[in-house]
CSV table of C-alpha atoms and ligand atoms in Angstrom, one decimal:
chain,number,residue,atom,x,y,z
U,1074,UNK,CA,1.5,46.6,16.1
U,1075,UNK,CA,4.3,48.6,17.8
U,1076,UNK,CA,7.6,48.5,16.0
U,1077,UNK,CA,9.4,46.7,18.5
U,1078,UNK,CA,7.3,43.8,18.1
U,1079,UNK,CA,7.0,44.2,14.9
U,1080,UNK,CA,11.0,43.5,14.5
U,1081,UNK,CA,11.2,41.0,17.2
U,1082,UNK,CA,8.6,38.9,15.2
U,1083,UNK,CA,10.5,39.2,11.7
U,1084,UNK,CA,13.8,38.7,13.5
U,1085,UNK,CA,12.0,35.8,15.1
U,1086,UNK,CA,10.9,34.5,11.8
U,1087,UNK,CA,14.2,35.1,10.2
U,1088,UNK,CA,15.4,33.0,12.9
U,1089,UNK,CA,13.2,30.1,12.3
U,1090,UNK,CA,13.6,30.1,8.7
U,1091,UNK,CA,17.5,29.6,9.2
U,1092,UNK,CA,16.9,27.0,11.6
U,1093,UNK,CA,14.2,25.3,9.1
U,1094,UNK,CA,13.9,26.9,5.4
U,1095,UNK,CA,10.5,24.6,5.5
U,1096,UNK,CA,9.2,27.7,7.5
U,1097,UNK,CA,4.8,26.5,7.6
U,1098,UNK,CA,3.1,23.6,9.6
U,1099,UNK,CA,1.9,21.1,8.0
U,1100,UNK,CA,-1.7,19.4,8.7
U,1101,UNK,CA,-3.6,16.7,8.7
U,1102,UNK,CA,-7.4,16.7,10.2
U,1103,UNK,CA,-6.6,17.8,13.8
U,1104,UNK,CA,-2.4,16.8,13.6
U,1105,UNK,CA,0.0,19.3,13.3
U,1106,UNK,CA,3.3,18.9,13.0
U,1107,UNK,CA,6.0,22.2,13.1
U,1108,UNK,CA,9.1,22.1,10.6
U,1109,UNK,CA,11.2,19.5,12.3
U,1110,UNK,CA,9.1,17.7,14.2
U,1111,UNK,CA,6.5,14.7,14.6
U,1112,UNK,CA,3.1,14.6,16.1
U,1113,UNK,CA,0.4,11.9,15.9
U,1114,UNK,CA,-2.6,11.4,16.5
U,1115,UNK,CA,-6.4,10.0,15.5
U,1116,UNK,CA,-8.1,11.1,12.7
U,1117,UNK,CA,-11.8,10.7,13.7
U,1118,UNK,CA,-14.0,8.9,11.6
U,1119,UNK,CA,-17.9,10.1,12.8
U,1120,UNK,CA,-20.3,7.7,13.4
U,1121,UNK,CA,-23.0,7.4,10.5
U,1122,UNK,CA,-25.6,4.6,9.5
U,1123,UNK,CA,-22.9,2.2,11.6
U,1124,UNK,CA,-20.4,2.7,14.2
U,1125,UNK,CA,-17.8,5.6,13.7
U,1126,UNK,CA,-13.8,4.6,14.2
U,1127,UNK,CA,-10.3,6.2,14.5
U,1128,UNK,CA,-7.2,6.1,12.0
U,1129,UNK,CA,-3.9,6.5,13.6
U,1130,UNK,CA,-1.8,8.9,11.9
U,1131,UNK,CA,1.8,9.9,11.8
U,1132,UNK,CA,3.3,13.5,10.6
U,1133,UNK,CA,6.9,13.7,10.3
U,1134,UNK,CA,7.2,17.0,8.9
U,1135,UNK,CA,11.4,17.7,7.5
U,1136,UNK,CA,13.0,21.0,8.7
U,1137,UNK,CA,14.2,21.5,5.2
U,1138,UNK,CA,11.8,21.5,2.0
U,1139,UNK,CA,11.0,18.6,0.1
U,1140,UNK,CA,7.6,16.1,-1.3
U,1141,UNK,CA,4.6,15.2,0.7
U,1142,UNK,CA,4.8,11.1,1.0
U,1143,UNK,CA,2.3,8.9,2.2
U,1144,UNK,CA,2.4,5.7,3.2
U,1145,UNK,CA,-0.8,3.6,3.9
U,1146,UNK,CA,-0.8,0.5,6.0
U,1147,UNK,CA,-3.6,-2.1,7.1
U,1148,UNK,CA,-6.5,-1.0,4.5
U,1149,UNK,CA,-6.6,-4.8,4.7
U,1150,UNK,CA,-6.8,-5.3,8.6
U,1151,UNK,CA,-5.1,-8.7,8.7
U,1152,UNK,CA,-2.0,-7.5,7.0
U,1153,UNK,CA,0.4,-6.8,9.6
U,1154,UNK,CA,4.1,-6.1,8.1
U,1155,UNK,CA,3.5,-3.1,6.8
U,1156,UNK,CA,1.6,-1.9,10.0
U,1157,UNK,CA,5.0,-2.8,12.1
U,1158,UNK,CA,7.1,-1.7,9.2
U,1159,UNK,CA,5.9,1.8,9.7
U,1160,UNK,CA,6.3,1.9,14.1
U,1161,UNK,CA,10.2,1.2,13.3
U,1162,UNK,CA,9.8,4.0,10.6
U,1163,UNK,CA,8.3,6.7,13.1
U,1164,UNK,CA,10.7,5.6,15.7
U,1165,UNK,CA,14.3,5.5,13.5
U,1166,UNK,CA,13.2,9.0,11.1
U,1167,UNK,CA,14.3,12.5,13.2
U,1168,UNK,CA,12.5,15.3,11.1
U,1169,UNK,CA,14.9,17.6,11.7
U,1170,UNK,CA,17.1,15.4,8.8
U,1171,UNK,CA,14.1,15.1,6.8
U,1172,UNK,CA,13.6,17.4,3.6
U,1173,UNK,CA,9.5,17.0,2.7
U,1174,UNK,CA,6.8,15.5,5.0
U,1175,UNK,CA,6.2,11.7,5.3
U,1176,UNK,CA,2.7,10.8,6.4
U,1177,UNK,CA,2.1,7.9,8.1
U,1178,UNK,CA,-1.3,6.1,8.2
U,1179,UNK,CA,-0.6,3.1,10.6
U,1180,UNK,CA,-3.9,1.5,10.4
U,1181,UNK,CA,-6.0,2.5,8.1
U,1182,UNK,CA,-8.7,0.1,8.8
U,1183,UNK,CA,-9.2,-0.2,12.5
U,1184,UNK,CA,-12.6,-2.4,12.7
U,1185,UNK,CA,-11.3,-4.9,10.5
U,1186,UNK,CA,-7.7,-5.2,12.6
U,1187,UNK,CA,-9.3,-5.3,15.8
U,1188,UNK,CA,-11.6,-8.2,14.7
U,1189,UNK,CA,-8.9,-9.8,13.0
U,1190,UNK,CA,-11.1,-10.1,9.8
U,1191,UNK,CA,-9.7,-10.8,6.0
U,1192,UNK,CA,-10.9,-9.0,3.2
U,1193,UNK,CA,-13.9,-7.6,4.2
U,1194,UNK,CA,-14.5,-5.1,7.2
U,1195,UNK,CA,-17.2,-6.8,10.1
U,1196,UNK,CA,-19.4,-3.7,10.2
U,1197,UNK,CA,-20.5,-3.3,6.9
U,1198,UNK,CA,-18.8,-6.3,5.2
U,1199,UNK,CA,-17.2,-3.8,2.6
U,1200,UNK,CA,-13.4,-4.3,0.9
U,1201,UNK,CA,-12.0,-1.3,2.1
U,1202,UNK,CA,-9.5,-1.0,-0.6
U,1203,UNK,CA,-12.4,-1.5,-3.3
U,1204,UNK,CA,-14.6,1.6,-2.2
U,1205,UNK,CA,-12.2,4.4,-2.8
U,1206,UNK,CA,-12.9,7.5,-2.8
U,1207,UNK,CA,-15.3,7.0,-0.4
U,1208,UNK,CA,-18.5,8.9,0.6
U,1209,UNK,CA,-18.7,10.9,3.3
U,1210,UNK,CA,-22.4,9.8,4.0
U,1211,UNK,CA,-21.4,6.1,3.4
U,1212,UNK,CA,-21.1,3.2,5.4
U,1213,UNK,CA,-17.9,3.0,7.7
U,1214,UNK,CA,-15.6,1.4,5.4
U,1215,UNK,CA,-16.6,4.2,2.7
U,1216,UNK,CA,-16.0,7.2,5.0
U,1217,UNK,CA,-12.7,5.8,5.9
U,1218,UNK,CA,-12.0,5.9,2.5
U,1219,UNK,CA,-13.3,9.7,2.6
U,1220,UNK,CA,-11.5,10.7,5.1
U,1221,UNK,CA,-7.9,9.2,4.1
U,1222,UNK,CA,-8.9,10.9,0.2
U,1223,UNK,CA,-9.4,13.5,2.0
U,1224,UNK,CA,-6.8,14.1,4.2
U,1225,UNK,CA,-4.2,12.1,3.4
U,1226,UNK,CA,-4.2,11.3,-0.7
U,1227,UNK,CA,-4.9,15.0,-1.3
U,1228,UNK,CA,-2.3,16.6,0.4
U,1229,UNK,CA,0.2,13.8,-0.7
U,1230,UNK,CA,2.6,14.0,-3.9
U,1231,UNK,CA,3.9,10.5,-3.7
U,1232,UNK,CA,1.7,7.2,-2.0
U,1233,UNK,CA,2.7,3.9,-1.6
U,1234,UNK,CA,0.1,1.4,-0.5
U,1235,UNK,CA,1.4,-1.3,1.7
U,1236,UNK,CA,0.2,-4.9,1.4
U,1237,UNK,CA,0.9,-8.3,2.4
U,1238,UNK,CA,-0.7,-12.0,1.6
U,1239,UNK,CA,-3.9,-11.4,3.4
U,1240,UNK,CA,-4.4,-13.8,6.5
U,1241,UNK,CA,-5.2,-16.7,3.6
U,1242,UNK,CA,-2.9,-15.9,0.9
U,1243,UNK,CA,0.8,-17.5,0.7
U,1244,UNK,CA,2.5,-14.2,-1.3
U,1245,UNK,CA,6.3,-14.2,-2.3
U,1246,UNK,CA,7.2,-10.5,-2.4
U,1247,UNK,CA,6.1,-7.8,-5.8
U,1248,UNK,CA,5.2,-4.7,-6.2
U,1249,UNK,CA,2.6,-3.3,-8.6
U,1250,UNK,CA,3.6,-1.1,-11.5
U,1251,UNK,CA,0.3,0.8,-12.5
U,1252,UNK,CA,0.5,2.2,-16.0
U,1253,UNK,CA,-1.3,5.0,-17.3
U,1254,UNK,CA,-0.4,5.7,-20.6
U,1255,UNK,CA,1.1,9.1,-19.6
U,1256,UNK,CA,4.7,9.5,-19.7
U,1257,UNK,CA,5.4,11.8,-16.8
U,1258,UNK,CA,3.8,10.0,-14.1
U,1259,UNK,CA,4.6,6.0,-15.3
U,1260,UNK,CA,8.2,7.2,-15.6
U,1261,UNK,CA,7.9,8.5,-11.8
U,1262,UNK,CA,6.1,5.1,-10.7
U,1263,UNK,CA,8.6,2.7,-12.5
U,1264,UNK,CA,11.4,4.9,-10.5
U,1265,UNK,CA,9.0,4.3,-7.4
U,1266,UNK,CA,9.0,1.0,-7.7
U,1267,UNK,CA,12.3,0.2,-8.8
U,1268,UNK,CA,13.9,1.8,-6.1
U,1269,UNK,CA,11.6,0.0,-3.8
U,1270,UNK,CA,13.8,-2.8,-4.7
U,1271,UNK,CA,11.4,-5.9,-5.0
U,1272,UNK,CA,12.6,-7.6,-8.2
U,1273,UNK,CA,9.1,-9.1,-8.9
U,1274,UNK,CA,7.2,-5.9,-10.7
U,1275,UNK,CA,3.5,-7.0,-11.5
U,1276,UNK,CA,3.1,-3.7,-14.5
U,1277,UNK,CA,-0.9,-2.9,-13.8
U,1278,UNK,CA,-3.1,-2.0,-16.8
U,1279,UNK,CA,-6.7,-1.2,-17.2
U,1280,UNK,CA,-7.0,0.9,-13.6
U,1281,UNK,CA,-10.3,3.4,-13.5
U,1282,UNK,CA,-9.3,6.6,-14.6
U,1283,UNK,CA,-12.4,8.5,-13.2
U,1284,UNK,CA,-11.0,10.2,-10.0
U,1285,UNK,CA,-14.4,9.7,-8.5
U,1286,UNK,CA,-14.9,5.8,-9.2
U,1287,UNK,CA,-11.1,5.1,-8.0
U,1288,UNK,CA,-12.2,2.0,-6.3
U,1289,UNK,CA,-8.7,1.3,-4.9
U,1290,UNK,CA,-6.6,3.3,-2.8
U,1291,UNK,CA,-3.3,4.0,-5.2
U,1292,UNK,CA,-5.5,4.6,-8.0
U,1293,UNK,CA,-7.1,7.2,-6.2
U,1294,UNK,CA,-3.7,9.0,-5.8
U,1295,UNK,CA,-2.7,8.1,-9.6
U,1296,UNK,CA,-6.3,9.9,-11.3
U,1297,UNK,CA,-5.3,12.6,-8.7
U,1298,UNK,CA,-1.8,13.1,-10.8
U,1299,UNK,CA,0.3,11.7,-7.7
U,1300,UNK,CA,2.7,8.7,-8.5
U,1301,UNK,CA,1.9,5.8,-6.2
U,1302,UNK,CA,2.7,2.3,-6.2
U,1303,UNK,CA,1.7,-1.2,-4.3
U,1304,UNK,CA,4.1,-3.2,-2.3
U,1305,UNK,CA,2.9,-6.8,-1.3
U,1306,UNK,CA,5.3,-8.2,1.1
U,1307,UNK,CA,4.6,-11.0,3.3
U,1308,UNK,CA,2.3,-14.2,4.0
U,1309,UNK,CA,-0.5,-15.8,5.4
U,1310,UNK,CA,-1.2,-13.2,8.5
U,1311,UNK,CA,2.5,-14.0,10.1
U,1312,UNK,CA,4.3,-10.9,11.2
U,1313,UNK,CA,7.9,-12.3,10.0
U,1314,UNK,CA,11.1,-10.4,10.3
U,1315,UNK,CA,12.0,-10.7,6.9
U,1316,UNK,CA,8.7,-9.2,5.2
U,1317,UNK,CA,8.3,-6.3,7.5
U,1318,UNK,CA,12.4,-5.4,7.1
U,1319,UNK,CA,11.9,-5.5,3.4
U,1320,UNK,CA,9.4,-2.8,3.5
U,1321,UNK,CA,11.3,-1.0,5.7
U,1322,UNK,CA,14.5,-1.0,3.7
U,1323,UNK,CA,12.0,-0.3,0.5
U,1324,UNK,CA,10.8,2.6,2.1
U,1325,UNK,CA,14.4,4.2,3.2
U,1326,UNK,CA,15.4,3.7,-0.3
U,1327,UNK,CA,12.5,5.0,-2.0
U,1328,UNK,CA,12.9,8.1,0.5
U,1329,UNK,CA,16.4,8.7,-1.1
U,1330,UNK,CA,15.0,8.2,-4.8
U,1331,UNK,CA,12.8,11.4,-4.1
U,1332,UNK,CA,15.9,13.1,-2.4
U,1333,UNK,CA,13.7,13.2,1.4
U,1334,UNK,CA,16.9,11.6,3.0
U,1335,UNK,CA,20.3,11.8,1.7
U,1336,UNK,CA,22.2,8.5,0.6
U,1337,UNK,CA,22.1,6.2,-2.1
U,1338,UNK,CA,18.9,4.5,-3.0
U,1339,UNK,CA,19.1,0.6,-3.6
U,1340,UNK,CA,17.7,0.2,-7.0
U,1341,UNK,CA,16.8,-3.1,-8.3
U,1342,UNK,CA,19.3,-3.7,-10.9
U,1343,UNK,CA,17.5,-7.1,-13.1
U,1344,UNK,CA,13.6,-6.5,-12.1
U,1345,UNK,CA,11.4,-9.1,-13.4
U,1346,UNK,CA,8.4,-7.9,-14.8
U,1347,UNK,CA,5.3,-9.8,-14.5
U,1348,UNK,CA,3.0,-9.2,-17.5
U,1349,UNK,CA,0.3,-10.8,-18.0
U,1350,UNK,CA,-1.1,-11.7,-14.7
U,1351,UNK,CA,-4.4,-13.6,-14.3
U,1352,UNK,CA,-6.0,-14.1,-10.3
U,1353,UNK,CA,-8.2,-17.5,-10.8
U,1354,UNK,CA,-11.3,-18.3,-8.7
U,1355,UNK,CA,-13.0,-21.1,-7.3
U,1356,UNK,CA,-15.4,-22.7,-9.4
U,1357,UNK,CA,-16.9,-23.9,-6.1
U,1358,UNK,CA,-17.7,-23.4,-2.0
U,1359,UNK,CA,-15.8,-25.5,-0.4
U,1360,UNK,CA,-13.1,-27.3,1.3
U,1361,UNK,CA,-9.6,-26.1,-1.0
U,1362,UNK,CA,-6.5,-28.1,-0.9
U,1363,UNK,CA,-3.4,-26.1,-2.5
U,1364,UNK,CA,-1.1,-27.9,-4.4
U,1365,UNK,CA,1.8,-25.6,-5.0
U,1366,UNK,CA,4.3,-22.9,-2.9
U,1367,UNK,CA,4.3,-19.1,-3.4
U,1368,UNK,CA,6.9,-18.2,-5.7
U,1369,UNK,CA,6.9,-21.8,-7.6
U,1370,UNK,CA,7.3,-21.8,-11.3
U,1371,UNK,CA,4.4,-23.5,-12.8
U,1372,UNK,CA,3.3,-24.7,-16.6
U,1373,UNK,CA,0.6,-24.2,-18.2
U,1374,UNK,CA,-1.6,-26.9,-17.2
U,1375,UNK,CA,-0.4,-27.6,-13.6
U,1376,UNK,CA,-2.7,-28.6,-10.8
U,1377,UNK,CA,-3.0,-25.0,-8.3
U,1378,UNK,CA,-5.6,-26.5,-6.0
U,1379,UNK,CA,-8.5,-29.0,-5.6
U,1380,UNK,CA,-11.9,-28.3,-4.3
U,1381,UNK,CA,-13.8,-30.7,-2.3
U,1382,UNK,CA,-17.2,-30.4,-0.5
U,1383,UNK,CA,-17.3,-30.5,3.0
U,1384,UNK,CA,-17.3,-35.0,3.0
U,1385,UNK,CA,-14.0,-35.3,0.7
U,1386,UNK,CA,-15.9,-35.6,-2.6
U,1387,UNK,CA,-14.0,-33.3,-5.5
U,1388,UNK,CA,-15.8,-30.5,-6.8
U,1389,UNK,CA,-13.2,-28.9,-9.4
U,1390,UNK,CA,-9.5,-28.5,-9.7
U,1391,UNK,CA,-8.3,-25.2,-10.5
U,1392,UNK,CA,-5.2,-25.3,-13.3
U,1393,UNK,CA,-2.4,-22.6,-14.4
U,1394,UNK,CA,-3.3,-20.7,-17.7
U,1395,UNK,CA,-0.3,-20.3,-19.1
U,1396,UNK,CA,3.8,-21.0,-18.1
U,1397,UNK,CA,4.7,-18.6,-15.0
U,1398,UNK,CA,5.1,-17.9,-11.3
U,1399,UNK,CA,2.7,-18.3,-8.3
U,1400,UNK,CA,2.6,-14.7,-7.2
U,1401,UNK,CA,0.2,-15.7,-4.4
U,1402,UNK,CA,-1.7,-19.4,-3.6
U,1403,UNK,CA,-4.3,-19.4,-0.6
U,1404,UNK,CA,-3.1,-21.7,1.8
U,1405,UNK,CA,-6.2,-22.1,4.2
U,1406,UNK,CA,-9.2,-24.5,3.5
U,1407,UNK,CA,-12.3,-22.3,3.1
U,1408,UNK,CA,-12.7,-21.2,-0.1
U,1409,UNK,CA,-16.3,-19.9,-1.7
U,1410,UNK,CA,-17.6,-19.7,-5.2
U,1411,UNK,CA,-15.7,-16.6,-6.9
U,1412,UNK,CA,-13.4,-16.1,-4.3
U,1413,UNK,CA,-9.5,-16.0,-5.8
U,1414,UNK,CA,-7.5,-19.1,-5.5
U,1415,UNK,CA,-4.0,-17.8,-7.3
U,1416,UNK,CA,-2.5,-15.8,-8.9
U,1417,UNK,CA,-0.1,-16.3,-11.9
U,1418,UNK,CA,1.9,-14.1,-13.8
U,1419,UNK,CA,4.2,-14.3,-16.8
U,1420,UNK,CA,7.5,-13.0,-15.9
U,1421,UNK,CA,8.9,-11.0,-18.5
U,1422,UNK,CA,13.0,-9.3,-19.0
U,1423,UNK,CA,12.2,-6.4,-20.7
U,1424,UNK,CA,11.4,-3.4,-19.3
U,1425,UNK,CA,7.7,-1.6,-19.9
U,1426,UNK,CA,7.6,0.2,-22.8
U,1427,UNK,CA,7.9,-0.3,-26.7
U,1428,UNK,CA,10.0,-3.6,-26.4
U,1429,UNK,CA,7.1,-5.4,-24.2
U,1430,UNK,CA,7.0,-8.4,-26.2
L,951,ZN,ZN1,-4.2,-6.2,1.0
C-alpha cells in the first residue's frame, strides 16, 4: 500500500465514521445493508425432500449505533396485519434517523400465504410456528424455521412475533408476556410489551427452555437470551385498518422504548393481565356454531360453542372454565376433534411478580 492511499482510505474512513459512527454493514444471508440505508431481498430457502421457497426480508440498518430488532410477520400465512403493518414500516423508517438495525421478515411463510392456508403449511402440513428451530435437512416448513434461526433470531437482540386471529379465529387484541423466571430478561419483555401498548397482556409460563426444542418462534429468541414478545392483533383473515395501525403504532413505540428512534414511547398505563389462560378444544368433528364475541366477558359455565354433525344433530357444547374474557372464539363452521375452540383468560390488576394473586 503506497502512503497516499493509505491516507486517502483512513481519511475516507474518518469521513464515514462522522457521517455514520455505525461505521460496518450489516447482513443477512445474501442482504446487505451500509450504515444508513435499506436493502431487501429473498432469503433462499433450497429445495429438499419437498419444494424449496423464498422469505422476503427487509434491512434497515441506522447510521448511528443502537440494537438489532426483528420483527417476524406471516409465520401463520393467513395472518395479514402484521404482513401490511410492516410495508408501511419499510416505507415511513429513513435509516439515516435510525440508531440500531430493524430486520424485517415480511412473510415468513410464503407456501402457506400464497395458498391461503390456516395453521398448517400445504407442502408438508406442518405448523410453522410449532417446529422451531428447524432442521436444515427438514421438511420445508422446518428449514424455514432454520433459516430465519439462523439468520434472523441469531443476529437479533430484541424479536417481536407478529400475529393475528388466524383466518378462523375472532381475536380482540393481546400480547403475550413469556416469563422465564430470570429477572433480567422478563423485566426487558414486560418493558417490551408494555410499551407495545396493547392493554390485554396474556403473562406466558411453562415455554421450552431447551434452545434446541424451541418449538415456537419467540421462544427460540428467549432460550437464545434475546427478549421477545407476541403481539396478536386482528381477526378472522380481514386486513382491517385498525388492527394493522395498531401494530404499527406498537412497533414505533416499542422502537422508542429501546431508544432506536427518538420520542416518547406510548406505554400502556392500566394493563390488564391475563393469568390463567386455558385454549379449549372440540370434543368433536364437526359442524361448530359460536355462541359468543371476541372480547366478551364470560362466567364460568357459559355456553362458547355447540357442535353438531354434519345433519344438525348436537354432538357437545363447549363451556367457559372459570369467570373471564374471550381472548379469541372461532367464528367459521369446521371444527375437528382437538382442534381449539376458545380461548379464555382470567384478567388480573396486578402486575407479574410477587403480588400475582
Ligand atoms: Zn398466528
Amino acid at each position: 500500500m503506497t502512503r497516499r492511499i493509505f491516507w486517502t482510505g483512513l481519511s475516507l474512513i474518518v469521513l464515514a465514521s462522522a457521517l455514520y459512527p455505525q461505521a460496518k454493514p450489516f447482513t443477512i444471508d445474501t442482504i446487505t445493508a451500509a450504515p444508513g440505508e435499506t436493502a431487501s431481498g429473498m432469503i433462499q430457502v433450497p429445495a429438499g425432500t419437498d419444494a424449496g421457497t423464498q422469505i422476503p426480508v427487509t434491512v434497515m440498518h441506522g447510521g448511528k449505533p443502537g440494537p438489532v430488532l426483528s420483527l417476524i410477520a406471516g409465520n401463520h400465512g393467513y395472518e395479514y396485519p402484521p404482513v401490511l403493518a410492516l410495508q408501511r414500516l419499510r416505507a415511513r423508517i429513513k435509516p439515516s434517523e435510525l440508531a440500531g438495525t430493524v430486520v424485517l421478515v415480511h412473510v415468513a411463510n410464503m407456501p402457506s400465504f400464497l395458498a391461503r392456508t390456516i395453521y398448517y403449511s400445504p407442502i408438508d402440513r406442518k405448523n410453522l410456528n410449532r417446529v422451531y428451530p428447524g432442521r436444515k435437512d427438514g421438511t420445508v416448513s422446518e428449514r424455514i424455521a432454520y433459516a430465519i434461526t439462523t439468520e434472523v433470531i441469531e443476529k437479533s437482540d430484541y424479536l417481536i412475533d407478529l400475529h393475528c386471529g388466524d383466518g378462523n379465529e375472532s381475536l380482540r387484541p393481546y400480547v403475550y408476556l413469556p416469563e422465564t423466571g430470570k429477572t433480567a430478561i422478563d423485566a426487558a419483555m414486560r418493558g417490551l410489551a408494555l410499551a407495545f401498548g396493547i392493554d390485554h397482556i396474556v403473562l406466558e409460563r411453562g415455554r421450552p427452555t431447551d434452545p434446541q426444542a424451541s418449538i415456537y418462534c419467540s421462544t427460540t429468541a428467549v432460550t437464545r437470551g434475546k427478549p421477545a414478545i407476541i403481539i396478536e392483533s386482528g381477526y378472522l383473515g380481514s386486513s382491517d385498518e385498525e388492527s394493522t395501525d395498531r401494530i404499527l403504532r406498537g412497533i414505533t413505540s416499542v422502537m422508542r422504548h429501546v431508544k432506536m428512534l427518538e420520542g416518547i414511547p406510548d406505554i400502556v398505563e392500566h394493563p390488564i393481565y391475563i393469568d390463567p389462560i386455558e385454549v379449549l378444544t372440540s370434543p368433536a368433528t364437526g359442524i361448530l356454531y359460536w355462541k359468543v364475541e371476541r372480547g366478551q366477558t364470560v362466567a364460568k359455565g357459559t355456553l362458547l360453542a355447540v357442535i353438531t354433525d354434519f345433519f344438525g344433530k348436537t354432538l357437545a357444547e363447549v363451556r367457559s372454565p372459570f369467570d373471564g374474557v374471550a381472548l379469541y372464539i372461532v367464528s367459521t363452521p369446521p371444527i375437528s376433534q382437538g382442534e381449539p375452540v376458545a380461548m379464555i383468560g382470567s384478567p388480573k390488576r396486578q402486575a407479574p411478580g410477587t403480588s400475582r394473586p
